[in-house]
Short mmCIF file of C-alpha atoms (C1' of nucleotides) in Angstrom, two decimals:
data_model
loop_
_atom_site.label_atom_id
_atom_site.label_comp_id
_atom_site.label_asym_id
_atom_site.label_seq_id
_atom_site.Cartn_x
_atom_site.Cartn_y
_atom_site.Cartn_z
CA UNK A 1 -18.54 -11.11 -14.58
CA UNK A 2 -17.27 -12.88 -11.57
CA UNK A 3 -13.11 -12.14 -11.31
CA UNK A 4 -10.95 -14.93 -12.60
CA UNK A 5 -9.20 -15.18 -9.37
CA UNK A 6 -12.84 -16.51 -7.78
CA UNK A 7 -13.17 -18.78 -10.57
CA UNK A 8 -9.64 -20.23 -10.05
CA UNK A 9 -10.73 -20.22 -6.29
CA UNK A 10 -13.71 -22.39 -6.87
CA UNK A 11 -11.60 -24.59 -9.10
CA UNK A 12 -9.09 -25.06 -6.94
CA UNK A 13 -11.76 -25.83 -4.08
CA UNK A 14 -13.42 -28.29 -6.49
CA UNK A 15 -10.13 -30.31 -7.26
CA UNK A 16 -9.63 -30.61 -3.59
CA UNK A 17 -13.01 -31.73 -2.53
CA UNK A 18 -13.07 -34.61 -5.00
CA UNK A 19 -9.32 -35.50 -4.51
CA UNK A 20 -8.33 -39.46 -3.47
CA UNK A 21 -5.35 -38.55 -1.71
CA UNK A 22 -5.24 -36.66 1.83
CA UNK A 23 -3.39 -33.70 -0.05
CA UNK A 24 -2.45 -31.91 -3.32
CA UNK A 25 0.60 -29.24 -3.58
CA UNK A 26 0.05 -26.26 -4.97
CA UNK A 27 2.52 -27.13 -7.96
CA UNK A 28 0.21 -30.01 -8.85
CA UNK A 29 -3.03 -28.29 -8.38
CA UNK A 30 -1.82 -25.43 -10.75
CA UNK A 31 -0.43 -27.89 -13.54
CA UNK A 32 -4.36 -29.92 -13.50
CA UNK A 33 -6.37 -26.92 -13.23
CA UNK A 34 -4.07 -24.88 -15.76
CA UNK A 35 -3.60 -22.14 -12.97
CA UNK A 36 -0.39 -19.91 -12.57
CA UNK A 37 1.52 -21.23 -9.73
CA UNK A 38 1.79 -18.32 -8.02
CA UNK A 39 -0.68 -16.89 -8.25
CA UNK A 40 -2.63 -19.84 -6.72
CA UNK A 41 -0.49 -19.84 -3.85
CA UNK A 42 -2.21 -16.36 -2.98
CA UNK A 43 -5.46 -17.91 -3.34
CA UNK A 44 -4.90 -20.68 -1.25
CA UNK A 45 -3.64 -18.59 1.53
CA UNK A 46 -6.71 -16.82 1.15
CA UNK A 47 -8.88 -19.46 1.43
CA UNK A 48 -6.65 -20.92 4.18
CA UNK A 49 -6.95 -17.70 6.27
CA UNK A 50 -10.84 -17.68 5.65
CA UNK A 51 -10.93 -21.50 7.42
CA UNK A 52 -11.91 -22.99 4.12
CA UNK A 53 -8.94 -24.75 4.21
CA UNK A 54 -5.57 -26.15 5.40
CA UNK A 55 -2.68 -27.17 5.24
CA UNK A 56 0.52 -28.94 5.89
CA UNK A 57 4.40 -27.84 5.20
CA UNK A 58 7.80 -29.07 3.94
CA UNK A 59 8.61 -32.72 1.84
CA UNK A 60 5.12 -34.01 0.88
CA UNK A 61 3.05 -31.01 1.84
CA UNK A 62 -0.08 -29.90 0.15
CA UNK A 63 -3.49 -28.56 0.90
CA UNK A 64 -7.02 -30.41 1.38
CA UNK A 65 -10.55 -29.09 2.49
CA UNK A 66 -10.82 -28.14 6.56
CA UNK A 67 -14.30 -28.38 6.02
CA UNK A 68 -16.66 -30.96 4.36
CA UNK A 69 -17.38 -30.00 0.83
CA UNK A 70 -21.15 -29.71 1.44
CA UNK A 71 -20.88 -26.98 3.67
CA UNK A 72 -18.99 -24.49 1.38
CA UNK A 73 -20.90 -22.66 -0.92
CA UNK A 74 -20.21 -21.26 -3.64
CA UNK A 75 -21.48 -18.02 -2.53
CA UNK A 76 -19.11 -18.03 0.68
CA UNK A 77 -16.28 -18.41 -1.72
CA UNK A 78 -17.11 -15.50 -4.37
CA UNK A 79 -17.60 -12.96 -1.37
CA UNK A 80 -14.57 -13.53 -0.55
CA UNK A 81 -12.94 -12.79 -3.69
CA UNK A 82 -15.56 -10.59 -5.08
CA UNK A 83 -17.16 -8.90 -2.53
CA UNK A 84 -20.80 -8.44 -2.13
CA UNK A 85 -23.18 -10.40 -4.56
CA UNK A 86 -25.40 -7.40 -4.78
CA UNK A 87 -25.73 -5.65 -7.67
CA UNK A 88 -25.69 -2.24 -6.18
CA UNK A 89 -24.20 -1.49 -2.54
CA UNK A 90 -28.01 -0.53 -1.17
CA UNK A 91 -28.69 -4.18 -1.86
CA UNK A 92 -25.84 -5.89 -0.51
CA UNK A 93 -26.36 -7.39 3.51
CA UNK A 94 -23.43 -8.07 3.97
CA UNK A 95 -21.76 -4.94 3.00
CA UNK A 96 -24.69 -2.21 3.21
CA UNK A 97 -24.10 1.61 1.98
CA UNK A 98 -26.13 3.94 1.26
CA UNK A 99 -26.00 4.86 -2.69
CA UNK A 100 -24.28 8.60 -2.41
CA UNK A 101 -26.89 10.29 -4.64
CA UNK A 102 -30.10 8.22 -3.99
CA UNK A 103 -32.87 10.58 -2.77
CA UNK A 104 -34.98 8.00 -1.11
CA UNK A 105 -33.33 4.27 -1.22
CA UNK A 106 -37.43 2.84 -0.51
CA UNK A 107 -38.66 4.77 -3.82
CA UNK A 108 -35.70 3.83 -5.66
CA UNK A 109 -37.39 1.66 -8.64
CA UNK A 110 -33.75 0.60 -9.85
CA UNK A 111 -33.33 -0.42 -6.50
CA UNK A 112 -36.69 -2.16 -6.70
CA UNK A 113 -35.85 -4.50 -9.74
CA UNK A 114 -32.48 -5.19 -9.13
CA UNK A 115 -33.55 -6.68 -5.87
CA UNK A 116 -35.16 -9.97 -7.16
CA UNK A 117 -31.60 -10.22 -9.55
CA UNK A 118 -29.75 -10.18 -6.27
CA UNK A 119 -32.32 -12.14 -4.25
CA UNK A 120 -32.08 -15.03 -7.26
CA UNK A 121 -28.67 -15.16 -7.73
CA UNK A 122 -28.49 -15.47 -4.13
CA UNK A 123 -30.92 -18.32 -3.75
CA UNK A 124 -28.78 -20.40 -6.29
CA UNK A 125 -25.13 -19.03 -5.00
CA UNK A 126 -25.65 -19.80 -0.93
CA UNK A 127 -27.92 -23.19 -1.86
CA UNK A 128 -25.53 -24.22 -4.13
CA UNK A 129 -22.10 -26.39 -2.64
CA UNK A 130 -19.21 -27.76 -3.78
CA UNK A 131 -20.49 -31.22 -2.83
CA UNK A 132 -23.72 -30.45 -5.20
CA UNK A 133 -21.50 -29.23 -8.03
CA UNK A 134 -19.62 -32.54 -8.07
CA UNK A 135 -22.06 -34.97 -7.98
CA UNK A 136 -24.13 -36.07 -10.42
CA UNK A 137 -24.22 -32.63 -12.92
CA UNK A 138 -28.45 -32.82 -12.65
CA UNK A 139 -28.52 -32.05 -9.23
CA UNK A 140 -27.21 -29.08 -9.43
CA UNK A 141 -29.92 -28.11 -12.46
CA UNK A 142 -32.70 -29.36 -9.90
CA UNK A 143 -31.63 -26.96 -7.28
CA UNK A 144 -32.90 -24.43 -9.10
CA UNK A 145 -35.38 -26.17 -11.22
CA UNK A 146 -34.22 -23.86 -14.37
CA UNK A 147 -32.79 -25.48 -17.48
CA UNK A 148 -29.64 -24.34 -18.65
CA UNK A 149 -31.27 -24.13 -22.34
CA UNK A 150 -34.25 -22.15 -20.33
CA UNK A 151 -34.49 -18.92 -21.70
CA UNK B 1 -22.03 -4.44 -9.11
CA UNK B 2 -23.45 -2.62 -11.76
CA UNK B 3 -21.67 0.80 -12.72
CA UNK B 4 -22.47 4.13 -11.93
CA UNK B 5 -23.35 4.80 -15.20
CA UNK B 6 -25.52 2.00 -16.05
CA UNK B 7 -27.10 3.08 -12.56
CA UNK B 8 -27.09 6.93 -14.03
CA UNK B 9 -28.98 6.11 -17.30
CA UNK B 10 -31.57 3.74 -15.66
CA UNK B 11 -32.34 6.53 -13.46
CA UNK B 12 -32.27 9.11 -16.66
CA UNK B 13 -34.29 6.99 -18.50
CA UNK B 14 -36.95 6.34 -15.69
CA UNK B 15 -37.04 10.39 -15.51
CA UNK B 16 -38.08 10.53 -19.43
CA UNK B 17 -40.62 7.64 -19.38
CA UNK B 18 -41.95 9.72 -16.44
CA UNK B 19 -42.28 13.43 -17.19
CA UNK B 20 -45.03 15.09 -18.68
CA UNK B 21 -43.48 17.88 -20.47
CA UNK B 22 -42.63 16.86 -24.15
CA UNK B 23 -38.38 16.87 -23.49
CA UNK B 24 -36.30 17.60 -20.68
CA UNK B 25 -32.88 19.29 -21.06
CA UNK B 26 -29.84 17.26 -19.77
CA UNK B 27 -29.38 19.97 -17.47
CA UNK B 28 -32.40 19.96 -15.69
CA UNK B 29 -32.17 16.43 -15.41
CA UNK B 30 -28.85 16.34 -14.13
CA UNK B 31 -29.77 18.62 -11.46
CA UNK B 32 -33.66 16.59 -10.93
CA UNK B 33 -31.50 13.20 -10.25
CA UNK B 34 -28.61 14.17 -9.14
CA UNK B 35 -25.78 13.39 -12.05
CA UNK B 36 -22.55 15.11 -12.86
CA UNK B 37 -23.68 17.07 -15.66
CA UNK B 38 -21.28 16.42 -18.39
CA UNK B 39 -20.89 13.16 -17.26
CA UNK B 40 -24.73 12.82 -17.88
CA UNK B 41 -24.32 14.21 -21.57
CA UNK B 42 -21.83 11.21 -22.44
CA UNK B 43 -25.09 8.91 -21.03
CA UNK B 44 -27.24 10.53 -23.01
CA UNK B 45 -25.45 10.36 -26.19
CA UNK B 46 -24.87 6.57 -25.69
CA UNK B 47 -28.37 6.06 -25.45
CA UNK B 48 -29.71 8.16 -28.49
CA UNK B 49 -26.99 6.24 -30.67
CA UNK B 50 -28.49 2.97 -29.20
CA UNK B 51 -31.92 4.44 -30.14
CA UNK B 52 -33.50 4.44 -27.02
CA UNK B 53 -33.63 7.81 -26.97
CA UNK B 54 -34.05 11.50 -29.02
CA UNK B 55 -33.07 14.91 -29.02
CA UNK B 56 -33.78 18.43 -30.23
CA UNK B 57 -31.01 20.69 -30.16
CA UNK B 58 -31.21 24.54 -29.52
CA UNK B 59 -33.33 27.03 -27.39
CA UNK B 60 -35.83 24.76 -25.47
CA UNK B 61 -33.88 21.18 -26.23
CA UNK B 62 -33.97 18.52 -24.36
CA UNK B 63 -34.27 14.65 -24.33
CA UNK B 64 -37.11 12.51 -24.93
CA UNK B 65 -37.69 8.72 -25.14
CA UNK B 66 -37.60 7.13 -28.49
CA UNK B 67 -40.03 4.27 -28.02
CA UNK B 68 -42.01 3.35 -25.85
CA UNK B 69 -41.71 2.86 -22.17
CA UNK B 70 -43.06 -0.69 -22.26
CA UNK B 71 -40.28 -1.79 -25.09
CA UNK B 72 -37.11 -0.61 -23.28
CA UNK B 73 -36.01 -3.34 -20.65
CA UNK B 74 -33.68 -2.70 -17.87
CA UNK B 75 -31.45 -6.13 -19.64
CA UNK B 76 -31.04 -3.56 -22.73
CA UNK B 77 -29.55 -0.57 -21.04
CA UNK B 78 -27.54 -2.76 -18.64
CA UNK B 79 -25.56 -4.36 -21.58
CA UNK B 80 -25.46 -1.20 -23.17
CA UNK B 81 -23.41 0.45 -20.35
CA UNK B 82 -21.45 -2.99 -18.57
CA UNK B 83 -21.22 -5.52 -21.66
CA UNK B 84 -22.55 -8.70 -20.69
CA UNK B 85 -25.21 -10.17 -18.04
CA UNK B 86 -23.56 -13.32 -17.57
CA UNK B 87 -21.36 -13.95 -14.93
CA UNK B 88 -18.91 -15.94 -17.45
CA UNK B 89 -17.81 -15.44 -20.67
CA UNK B 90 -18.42 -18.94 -21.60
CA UNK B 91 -22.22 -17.79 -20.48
CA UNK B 92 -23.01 -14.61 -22.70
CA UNK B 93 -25.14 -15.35 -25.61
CA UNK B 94 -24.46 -12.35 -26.76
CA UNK B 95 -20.59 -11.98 -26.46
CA UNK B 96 -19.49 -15.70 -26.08
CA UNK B 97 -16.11 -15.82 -25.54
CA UNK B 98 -14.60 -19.17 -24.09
CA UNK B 99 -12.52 -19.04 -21.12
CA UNK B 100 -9.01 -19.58 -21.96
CA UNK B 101 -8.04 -22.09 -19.46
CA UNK B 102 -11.33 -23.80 -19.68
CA UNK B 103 -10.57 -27.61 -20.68
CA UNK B 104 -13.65 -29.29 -21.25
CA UNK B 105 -16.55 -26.59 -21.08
CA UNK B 106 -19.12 -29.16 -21.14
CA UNK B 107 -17.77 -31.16 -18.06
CA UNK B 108 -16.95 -27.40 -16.76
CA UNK B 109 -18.96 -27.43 -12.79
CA UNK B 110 -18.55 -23.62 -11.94
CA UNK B 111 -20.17 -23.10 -15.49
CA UNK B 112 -22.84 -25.11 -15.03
CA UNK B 113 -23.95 -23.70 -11.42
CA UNK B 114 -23.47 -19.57 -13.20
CA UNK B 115 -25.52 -20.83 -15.79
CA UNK B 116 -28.73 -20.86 -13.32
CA UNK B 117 -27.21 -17.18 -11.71
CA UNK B 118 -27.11 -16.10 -15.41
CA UNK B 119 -30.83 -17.57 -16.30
CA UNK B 120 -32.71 -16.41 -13.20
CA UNK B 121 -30.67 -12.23 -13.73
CA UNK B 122 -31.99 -12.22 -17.34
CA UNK B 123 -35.08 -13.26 -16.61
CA UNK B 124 -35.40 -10.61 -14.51
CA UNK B 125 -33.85 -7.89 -16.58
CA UNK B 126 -34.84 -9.03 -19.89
CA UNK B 127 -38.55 -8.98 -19.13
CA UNK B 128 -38.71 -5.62 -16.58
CA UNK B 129 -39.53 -3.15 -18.85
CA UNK B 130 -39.32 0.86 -17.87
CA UNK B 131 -42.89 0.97 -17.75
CA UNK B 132 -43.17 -1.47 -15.67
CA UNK B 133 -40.93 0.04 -13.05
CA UNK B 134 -42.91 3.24 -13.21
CA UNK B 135 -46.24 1.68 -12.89
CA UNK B 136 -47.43 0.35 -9.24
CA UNK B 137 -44.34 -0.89 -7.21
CA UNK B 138 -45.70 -3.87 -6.52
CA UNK B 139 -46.20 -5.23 -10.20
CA UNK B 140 -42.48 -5.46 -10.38
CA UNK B 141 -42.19 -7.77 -7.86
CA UNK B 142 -45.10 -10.01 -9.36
CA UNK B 143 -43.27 -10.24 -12.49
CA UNK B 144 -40.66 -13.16 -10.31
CA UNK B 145 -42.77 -13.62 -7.52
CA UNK B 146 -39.92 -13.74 -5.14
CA UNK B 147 -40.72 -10.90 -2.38
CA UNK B 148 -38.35 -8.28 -1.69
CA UNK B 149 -37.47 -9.67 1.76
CA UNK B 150 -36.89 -13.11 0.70
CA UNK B 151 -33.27 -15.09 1.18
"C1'" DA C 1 -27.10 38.13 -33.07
"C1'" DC C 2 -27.16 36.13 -28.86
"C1'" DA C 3 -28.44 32.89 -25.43
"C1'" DT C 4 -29.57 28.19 -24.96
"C1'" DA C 5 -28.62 23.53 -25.17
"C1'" DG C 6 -27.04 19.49 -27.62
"C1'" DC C 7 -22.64 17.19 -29.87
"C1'" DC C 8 -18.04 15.55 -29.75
"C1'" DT C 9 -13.21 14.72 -28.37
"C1'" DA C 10 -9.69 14.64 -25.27
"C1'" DC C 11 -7.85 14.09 -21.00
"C1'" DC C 12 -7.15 12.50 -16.12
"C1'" DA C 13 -6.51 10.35 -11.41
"C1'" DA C 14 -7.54 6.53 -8.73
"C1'" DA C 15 -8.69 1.91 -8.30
"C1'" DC C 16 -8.76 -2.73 -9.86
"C1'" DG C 17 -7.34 -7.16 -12.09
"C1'" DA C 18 -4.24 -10.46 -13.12
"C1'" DG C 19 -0.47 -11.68 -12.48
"C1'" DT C 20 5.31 -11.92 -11.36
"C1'" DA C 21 9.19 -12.04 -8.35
"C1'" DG C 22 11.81 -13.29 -4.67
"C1'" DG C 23 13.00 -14.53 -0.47
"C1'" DC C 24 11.91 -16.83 4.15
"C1'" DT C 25 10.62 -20.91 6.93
"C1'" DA C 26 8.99 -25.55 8.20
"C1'" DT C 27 9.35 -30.51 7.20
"C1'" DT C 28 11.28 -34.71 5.93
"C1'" DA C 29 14.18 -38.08 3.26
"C1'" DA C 30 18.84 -39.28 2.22
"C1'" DT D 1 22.99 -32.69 8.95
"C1'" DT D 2 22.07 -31.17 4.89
"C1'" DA D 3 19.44 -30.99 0.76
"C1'" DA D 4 15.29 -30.72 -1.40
"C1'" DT D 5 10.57 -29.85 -1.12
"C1'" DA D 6 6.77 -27.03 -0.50
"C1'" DG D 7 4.17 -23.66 2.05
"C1'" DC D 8 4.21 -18.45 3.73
"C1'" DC D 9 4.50 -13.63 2.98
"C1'" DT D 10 5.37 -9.06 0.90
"C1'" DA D 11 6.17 -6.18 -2.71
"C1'" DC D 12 5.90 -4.73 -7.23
"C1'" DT D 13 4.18 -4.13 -12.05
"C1'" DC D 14 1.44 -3.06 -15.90
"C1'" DG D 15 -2.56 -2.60 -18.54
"C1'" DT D 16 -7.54 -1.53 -18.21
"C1'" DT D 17 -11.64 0.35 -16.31
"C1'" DT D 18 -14.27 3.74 -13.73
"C1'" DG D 19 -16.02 7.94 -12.88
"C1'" DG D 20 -15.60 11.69 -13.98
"C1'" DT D 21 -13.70 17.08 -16.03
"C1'" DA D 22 -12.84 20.36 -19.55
"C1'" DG D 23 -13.46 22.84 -23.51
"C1'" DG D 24 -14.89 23.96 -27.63
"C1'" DC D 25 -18.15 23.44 -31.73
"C1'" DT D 26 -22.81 23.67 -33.80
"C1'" DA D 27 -27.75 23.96 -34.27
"C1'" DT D 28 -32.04 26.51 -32.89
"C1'" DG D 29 -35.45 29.68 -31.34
"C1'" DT D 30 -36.40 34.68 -29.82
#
DNA sequence: ACATAGCCTACCAAACGAGTAGGCTATTAA
DNA sequence: TTAATAGCCTACTCGTTTGGTAGGCTATGT
């Protein structure tokens, strides 16, 4: 289960990429996406301090994207509020370490299997922007060439 | 990440479909891969009362699998231990929930791209059986074709 | 009858998740 | 120039989960 603060992240991201206006305050971003106020504002800093986006102060203020929505991926975004997308620390590249009581991490058959889960949530997760997620819904579903009905 | 324990009774579980002997006492397998003893014993239950596994009590006790190692996949003992393989409430088919401050689910975008994260994991897990972990290294990694080393 | 080993319950400390609260500062419209 | 707006930043809280420990009870084979 991804946290809810990355899923309020990615909403949040999502509003702003497809925005008309050069800007949206917080306020007004929490009231459309149904996210507590204040608790978005922590968000947003995050995401502001991670270059994902900016934004301006005082009368008429707001946030919008720094960067064009089809080069933030969703998997940039949920490792920064979730950590690693591995699904054990021996897997994860970006934060490697050693599992304390594995004997030998290249015999490890859990290892073994859990590396295609990580490898194929990865292909989808890094492949997969906020640009794609907004256009037309099938494009997303072609990315990985899985139905969502599929299995 | 999965949990320590999930982790924990993969590895017990591999240790049963593996030995020859007819049962293995929780001790010895504590000490064979490495896992808090007692804590071990709480695994163990959890998994006989799921029916994945037996026990005989007394002098020369010990653990054994219940059925087969072919039957028992790694998507089984993961939602035994850590609830749910999808990364969204609104995903599990087997613990829908709906996310509170979803509005439309349907028109929901981070849903629909964790819907192909969700589909690719249990296709792994649900079809990667014990057995098939044991057997030839390699044959795991046929069963998605994606190499080890890919992404 | 005693050692072995499973069964069961309770407890615990630390970390995490999901917020709340409150004040400070920059900007701009009146 | 002074409000009002809206972002910035830190601290705190409170319930739950994680990863165990501890201790005793009960069945079994020698």
């Amino acid at each position: 289960m991804i946290s809810q603060k990355a899923k309020y992240a990615l909403r949040a991201l999502l509003a702003l990429a497809e925005m008309e206006s050069d800007s949206i305050s917080a306020g007004e971003l929490a009231k459309g996406e149904r996210i507590p106020r204040k608790f978005l504002e922590q968000i947003l800093m995050e995401l502001k301090r991670d270059g994902l986006i900016q934004s301006r102060r005082g009368v008429n203020g707001g946030y919008f994207l720094q960067r064009p929505a089809d080069t933030i991926t969703f998997g940039q975004v949920l490792r920064l509020f979730d950590g690693p997308i591995a699904p054990l620390p021996c897997l994860s590249r970006v934060a490697y370490r050693r599992c304390a009581d594995c004997k030998d991490e290249g015999a490890c058959r859990v290892r073994r299997v859990f590396a295609h889960v990580a490898n194929s949530a990865r292909a989808v997760l890094d492949q997969t922007t906020l640009a794609d997620a907004i256009a037309d819904p099938d494009s997303v579903d072609r990315i990985s060439g899985l139905s969502i009905n599929a299995s």
